[in-house]
Structures are given as structure tokens and as C-alpha cells.
Coordinates of C-alpha atoms and ligand atoms in Angstrom, one line a residue:
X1 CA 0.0 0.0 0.0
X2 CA 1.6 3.7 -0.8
X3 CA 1.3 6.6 1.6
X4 CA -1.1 8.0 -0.6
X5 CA -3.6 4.5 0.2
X6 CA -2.9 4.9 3.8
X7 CA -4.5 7.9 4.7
X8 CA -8.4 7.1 4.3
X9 CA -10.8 9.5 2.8
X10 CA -12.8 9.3 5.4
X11 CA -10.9 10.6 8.8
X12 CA -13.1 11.8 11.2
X13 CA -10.4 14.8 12.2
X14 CA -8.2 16.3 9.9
X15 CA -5.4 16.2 12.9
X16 CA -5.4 12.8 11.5
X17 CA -4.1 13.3 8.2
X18 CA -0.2 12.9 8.6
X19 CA 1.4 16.7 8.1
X20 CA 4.6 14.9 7.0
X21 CA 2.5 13.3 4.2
X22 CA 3.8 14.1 0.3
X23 CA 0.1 15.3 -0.8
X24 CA -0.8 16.9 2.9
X25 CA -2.0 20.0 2.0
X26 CA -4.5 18.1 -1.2
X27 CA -5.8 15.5 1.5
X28 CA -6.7 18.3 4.3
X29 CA -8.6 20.4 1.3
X30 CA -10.7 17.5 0.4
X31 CA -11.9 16.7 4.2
X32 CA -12.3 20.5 4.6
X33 CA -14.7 20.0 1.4
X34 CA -16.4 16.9 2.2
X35 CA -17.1 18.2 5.9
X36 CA -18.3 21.6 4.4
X37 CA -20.8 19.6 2.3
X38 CA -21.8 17.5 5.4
X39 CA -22.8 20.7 6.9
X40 CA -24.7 22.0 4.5
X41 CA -22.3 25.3 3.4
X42 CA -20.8 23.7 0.3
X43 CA -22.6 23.0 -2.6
X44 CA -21.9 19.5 -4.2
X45 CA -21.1 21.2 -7.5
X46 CA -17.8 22.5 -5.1
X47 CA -16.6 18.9 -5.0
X48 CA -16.0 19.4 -8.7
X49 CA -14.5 22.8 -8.3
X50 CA -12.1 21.7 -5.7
X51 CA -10.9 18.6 -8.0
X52 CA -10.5 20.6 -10.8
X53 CA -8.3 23.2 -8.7
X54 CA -6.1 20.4 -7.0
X55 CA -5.3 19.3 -10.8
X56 CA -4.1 22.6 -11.3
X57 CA -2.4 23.0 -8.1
X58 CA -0.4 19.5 -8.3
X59 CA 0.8 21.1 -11.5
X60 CA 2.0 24.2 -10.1
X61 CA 3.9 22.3 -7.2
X62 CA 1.3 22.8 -4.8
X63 CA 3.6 26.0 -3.8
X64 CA 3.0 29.7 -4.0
X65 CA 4.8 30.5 -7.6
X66 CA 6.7 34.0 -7.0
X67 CA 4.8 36.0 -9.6
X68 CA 1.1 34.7 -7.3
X69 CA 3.0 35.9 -4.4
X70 CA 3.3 39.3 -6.2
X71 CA -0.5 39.4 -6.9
X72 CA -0.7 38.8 -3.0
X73 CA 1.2 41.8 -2.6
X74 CA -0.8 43.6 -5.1
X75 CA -4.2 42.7 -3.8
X76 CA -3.2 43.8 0.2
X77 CA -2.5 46.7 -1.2
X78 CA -5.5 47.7 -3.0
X79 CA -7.0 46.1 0.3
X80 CA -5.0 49.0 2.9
X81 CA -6.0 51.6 -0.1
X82 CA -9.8 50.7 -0.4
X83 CA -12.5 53.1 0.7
X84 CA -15.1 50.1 0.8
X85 CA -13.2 46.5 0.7
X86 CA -15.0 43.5 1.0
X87 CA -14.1 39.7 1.2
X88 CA -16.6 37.8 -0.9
X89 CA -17.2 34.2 0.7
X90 CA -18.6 31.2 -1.2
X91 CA -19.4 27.2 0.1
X92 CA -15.7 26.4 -0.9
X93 CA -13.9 29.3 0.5
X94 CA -16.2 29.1 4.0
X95 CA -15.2 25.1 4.1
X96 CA -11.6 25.9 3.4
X97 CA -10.4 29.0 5.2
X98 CA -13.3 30.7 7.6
X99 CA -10.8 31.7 10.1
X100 CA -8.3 33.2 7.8
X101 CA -10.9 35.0 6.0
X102 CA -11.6 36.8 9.2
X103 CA -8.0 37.3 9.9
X104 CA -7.9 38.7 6.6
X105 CA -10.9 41.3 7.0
X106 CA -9.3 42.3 10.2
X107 CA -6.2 42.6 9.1
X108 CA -7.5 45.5 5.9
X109 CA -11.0 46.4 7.8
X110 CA -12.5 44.9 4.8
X111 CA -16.2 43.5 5.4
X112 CA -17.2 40.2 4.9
X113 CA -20.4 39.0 2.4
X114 CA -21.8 35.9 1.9
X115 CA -22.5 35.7 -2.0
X116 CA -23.1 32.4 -3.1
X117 CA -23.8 31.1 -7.0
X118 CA -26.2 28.2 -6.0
X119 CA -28.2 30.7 -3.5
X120 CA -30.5 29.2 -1.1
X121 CA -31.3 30.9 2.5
X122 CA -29.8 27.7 4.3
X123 CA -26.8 27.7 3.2
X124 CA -26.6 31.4 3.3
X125 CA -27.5 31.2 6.9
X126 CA -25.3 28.0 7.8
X127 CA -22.5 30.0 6.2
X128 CA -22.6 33.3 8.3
X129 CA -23.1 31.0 11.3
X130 CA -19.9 29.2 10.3
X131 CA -17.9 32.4 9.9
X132 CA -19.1 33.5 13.2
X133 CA -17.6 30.7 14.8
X134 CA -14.5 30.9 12.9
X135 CA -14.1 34.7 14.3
X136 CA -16.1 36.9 12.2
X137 CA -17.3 39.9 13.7
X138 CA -20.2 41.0 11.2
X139 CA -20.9 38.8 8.1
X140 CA -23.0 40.5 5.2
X141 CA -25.3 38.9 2.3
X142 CA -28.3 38.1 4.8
X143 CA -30.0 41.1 3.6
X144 CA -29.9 41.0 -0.5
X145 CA -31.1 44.3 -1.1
X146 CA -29.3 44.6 -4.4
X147 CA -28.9 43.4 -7.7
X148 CA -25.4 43.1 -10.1
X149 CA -26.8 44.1 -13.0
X150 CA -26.3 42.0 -16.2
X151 CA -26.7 38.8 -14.1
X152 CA -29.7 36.2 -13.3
X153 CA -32.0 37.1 -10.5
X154 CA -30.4 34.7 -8.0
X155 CA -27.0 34.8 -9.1
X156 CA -26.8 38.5 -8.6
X157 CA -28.0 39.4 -5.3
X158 CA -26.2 41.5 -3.1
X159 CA -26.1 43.2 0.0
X160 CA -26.9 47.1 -0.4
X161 CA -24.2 48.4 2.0
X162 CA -21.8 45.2 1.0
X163 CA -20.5 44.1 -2.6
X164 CA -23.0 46.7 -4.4
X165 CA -21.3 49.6 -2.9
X166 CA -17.8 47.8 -2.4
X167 CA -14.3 49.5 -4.3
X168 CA -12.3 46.6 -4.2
X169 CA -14.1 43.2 -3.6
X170 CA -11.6 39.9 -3.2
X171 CA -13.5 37.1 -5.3
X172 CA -12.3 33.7 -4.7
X173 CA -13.1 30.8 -6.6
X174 CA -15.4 32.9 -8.5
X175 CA -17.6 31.7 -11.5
X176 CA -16.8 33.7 -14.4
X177 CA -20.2 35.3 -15.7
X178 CA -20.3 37.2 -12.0
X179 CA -16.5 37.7 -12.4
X180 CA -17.1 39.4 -15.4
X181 CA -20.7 41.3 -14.4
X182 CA -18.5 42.8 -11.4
X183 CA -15.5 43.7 -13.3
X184 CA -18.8 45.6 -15.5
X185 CA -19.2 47.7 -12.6
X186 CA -16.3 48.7 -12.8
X187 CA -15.1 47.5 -9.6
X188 CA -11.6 46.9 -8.7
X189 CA -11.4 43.2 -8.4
X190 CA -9.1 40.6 -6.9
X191 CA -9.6 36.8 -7.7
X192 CA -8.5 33.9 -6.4
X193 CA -8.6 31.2 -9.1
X194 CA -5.4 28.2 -9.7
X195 CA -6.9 27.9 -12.8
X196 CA -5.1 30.9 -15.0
X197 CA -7.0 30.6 -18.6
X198 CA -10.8 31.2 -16.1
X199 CA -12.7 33.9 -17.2
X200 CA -12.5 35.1 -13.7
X201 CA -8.8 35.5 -13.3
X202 CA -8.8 36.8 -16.9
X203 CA -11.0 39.6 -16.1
X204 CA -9.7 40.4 -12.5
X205 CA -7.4 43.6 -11.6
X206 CA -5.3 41.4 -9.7
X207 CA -5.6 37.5 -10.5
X208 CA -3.8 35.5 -7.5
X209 CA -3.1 31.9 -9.2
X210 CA -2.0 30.2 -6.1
X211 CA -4.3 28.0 -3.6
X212 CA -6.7 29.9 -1.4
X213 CA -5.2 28.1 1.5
X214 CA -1.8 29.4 0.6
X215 CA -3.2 32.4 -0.7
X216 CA -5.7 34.3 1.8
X217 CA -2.8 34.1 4.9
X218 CA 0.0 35.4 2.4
X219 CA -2.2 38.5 1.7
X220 CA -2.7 39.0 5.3
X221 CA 0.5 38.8 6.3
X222 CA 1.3 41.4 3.2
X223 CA -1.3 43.7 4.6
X224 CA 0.5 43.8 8.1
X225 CA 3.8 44.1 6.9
X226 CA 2.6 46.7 4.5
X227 CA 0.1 48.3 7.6
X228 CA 2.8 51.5 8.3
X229 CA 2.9 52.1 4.4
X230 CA 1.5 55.7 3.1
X231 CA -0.3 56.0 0.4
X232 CA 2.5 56.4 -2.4
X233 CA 4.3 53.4 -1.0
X234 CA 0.8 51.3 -1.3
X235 CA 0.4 52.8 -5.3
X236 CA 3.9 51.9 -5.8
X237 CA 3.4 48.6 -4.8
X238 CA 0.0 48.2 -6.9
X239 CA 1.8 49.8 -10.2
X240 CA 4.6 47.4 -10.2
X241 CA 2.4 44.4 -10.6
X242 CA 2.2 43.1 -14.0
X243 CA -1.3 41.0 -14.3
X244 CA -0.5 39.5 -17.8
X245 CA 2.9 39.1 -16.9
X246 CA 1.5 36.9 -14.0
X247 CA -0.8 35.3 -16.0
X248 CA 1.3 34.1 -18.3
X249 CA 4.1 32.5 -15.6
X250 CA 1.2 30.9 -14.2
X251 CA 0.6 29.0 -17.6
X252 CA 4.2 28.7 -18.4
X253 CA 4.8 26.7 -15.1
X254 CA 1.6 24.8 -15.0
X255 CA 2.4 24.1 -19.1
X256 CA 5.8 23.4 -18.7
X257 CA 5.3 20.5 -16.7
X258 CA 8.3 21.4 -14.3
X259 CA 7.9 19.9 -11.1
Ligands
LIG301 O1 -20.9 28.0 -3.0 P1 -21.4 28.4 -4.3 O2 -22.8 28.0 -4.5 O3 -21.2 29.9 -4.5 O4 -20.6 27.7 -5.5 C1 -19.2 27.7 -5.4 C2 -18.5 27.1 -6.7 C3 -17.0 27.0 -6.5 C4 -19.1 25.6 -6.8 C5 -18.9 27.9 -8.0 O5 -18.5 29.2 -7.8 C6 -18.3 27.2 -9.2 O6 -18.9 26.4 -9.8 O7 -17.1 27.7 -9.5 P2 -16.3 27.2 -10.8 O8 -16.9 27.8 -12.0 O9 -16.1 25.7 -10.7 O10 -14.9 27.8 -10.6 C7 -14.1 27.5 -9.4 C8 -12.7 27.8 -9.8 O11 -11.9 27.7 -8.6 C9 -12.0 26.8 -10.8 O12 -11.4 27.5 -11.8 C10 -11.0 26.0 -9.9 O13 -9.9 25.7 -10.7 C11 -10.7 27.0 -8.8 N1 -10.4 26.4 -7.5 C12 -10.9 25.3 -7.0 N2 -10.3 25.0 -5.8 C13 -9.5 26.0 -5.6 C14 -9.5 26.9 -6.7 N3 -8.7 28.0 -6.7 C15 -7.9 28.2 -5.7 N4 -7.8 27.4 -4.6 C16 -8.6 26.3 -4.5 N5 -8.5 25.5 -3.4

């Protein structure tokens, strides 16, 4: 049997997946998934999303590539800059990082929004409760007193004083007609995506091709370091990023095959 056989899909506790094992970080995102769909916040469509992102992360070397960790720089500095930041949360990204999400919106003052693509009030509900006890202060998207225009009814509601009003909104994991109807509102956006050719990273200010589990604490720890910065400094840092240059060493790496 190889190490991989040994660990069980079904552990009860993800202390019990080995952290010296080859594929840890893969095996601790699929039972973050599976127990986020046994609760109720993650749709089953997001066992599908989180498959096809682990095939693009194994490519990448399951390790934050230096242009991504540029983009992470990038996007906590829009973050510190932003008037109106907010941290757009999903079934996926609640399962996989609800603490660091709130460390994150601390960390920039950002607000956190529920904003789901398969909307139903249970999951919406089950979500913000779930944040809650991962740290959140306040969680937005209970109220849905706004529309992105350019999208389906469901798909597109928003809270009022949350995404609709928002200068910079972080997207992760994001499906690419909303990407897009957001980038239409002309909304600096930030997305979260290991899949480089998406339409949501294609469309985002700042696309971040890296894992969210890798990704959300590197902009947070960004935003602290960067926390004394003025404003210049914060510009500075937001004009030397290159989005198509990152793009395109995403692809390169993940094409090249270069483990
Ligand atoms: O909870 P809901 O109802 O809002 O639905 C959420 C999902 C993710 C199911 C929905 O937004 C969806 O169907 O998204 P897509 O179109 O499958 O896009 C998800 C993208 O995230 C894909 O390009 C994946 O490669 C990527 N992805 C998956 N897991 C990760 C990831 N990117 C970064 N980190 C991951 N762990």
C-alpha cells in the first residue's frame, strides 16, 4: 500500500491526516470540502471545483509560484488603499479558510459578504453562522437588497451596503459570468482562481493563481507588513504588478510541466 492508500478519505479529524504526508496540503482540502458539504455550506457542485483546482495546483507544485506571491502583494495593497473592501465568501472558501478570511478582513477592515452562485437561505444562513464561529465579527449577504446588473435574478443578489457599494471586492473561486458582471461595474477586483485561462482571473485587476489556502494568509500577512505604508508606497506597490505578466508564468509553469 503507498502513503497515498494509507490515509483514508474518510478521517473523522483532519489532525489525523499525517502533516509529513507528500500530498498533505491536497488531502486536508478535500476533508475541509467533504465536511463543508456534510454541513450544509458547500454545494456539491464544489466537490467538482475543488478537483479541478487540486489538478491545477499539483501542476503548479502545490507552492505559491513567485509571480502569485506578487498578486498577493498587489491585492493587500488595493485592500489597505480601499474606501469600501469586502471579502466575498462562497461554500468552498467558507469550508476551506473561515478563520483566515476573518483574519484577513481584520487585518484590511474589509467586510465580509456571503455571495453564493447556487443561492439558497440555508446555506446562506449555515455559512454566516460558520464564519461566526470561525471569528467573524459581522458577516454580510443576509439582507440581498441589491442586484449586479447583467446577471440572473439569483445569481446577482447583493447586500446594499456590502458588494454593491464595495471599491475593491476579493473574489475567490469565483464563477466567471459574475466575475465578469462585477468587473462591468467597474469595480476593482481581486480573484482567487489556480486555474489561469478562467474567465474570472482573466477579467480580475489582480488575478492571485495560487491555492486559497496558501493564498488568503500570504495577503494577510502582506497587509500587516505593508500596515505602516503611506499611500505612495501602497500605489507603488499596486503599479509594479504586471497582471499578464503573471498570468502568463502561471501558464508557463503549470504548461511546462516542471515539477
Ligand atoms: O458555494 P457556491 O454556490 O457559490 O458555489 C461555489 C462554486 C465553487 C461551486 C462555484 O462558484 C463554481 O462552480 O465555480 P467554478 O466555475 O467551478 O470555478 C471555481 C474555480 O476555482 C475553478 O477555476 C477552480 O480551478 C478554482 N479552484 C478550485 N479550488 C481551488 C481553486 N482555486 C484556488 N484554490 C482552491 N482550493
Amino acid at each position: 500500500m503507498s502513503d497515498y492508500d494509507s490515509v483514508s478519505a474518510d478521517v473523522e479529524h483532519e489532525e489525523e491526516i499525517p502533516e509529513n504526508h507528500p500530498r498533505y496540503q491536497d488531502l486536508l482540502t478535500r476533508h475541509r470540502i467533504e465536511r463543508g458539504v456534510e454541513k450544509g455550506i458547500t454545494h456539491l457542485q464544489g466537490m467538482h471545483a475543488e478537483g479541478r483546482g487540486s489538478a491545477f495546483d499539483y501542476l503548479l507544485g502545490e507552492e505559491t509560484i513567485p509571480s502569485a506571491d506578487d498578486a498577493e502583494r498587489a491585492a493587500a495593497a488595493h485592500l489597505l488603499l480601499a474606501d469600501r473592501p469586502v471579502l466575498s465568501i462562497n461554500g468552498n472558501v467558507a469550508a476551506l479558510v473561515p478563520g483566515e478570511m476573518a483574519a484577513l478582513a481584520d487585518a484590511v477592515d474589509a467586510d465580509l459578504e456571503v455571495n453564493l452562485f447556487n443561492r439558497t437561505p440555508e446555506r446562506i444562513r449555515a455559512i454566516a453562522d460558520h464564519l461566526r464561529e470561525h471569528g467573524a465579527d459581522e458577516v454580510k449577504g443576509l439582507e440581498a437588497d441589491a442586484h449586479i446588473p447583467n446577471l440572473d435574478h439569483e445569481r446577482s443578489k447583493v447586500d446594499a451596503d456590502g458588494i454593491y457599494e464595495a471599491d475593491v471586492v476579493l473574489v475567490p473561486l469565483e464563477d466567471g459570468d459574475r466575475a465578469e458582471a462585477l468587473d462591468e461595474m467597474g469595480k476593482i477586483e481581486i480573484v482567487i482562481d489556480l486555474n489561469p485561462l478562467s474567465r474570472s482571473p482573466q477579467v480580475a485587476d489582480v488575478p492571485i493563481v495560487d491555492n486559497i489556502i496558501r493564498a488568503v494568509p500570504s495577503i494577510t500577512e502582506h497587509a500587516r507588513k505593508l500596515a505602516a505604508a503611506d499611500e505612495d508606497e501602497l500605489r507603488a506597490v499596486i503599479e509594479g504588478f504586471d497582471r499578464d505578466r503573471a498570468l502568463e508564468e502561471a501558464e508557463e509553469r503549470i504548461r511546462s510541466g516542471d515539477l
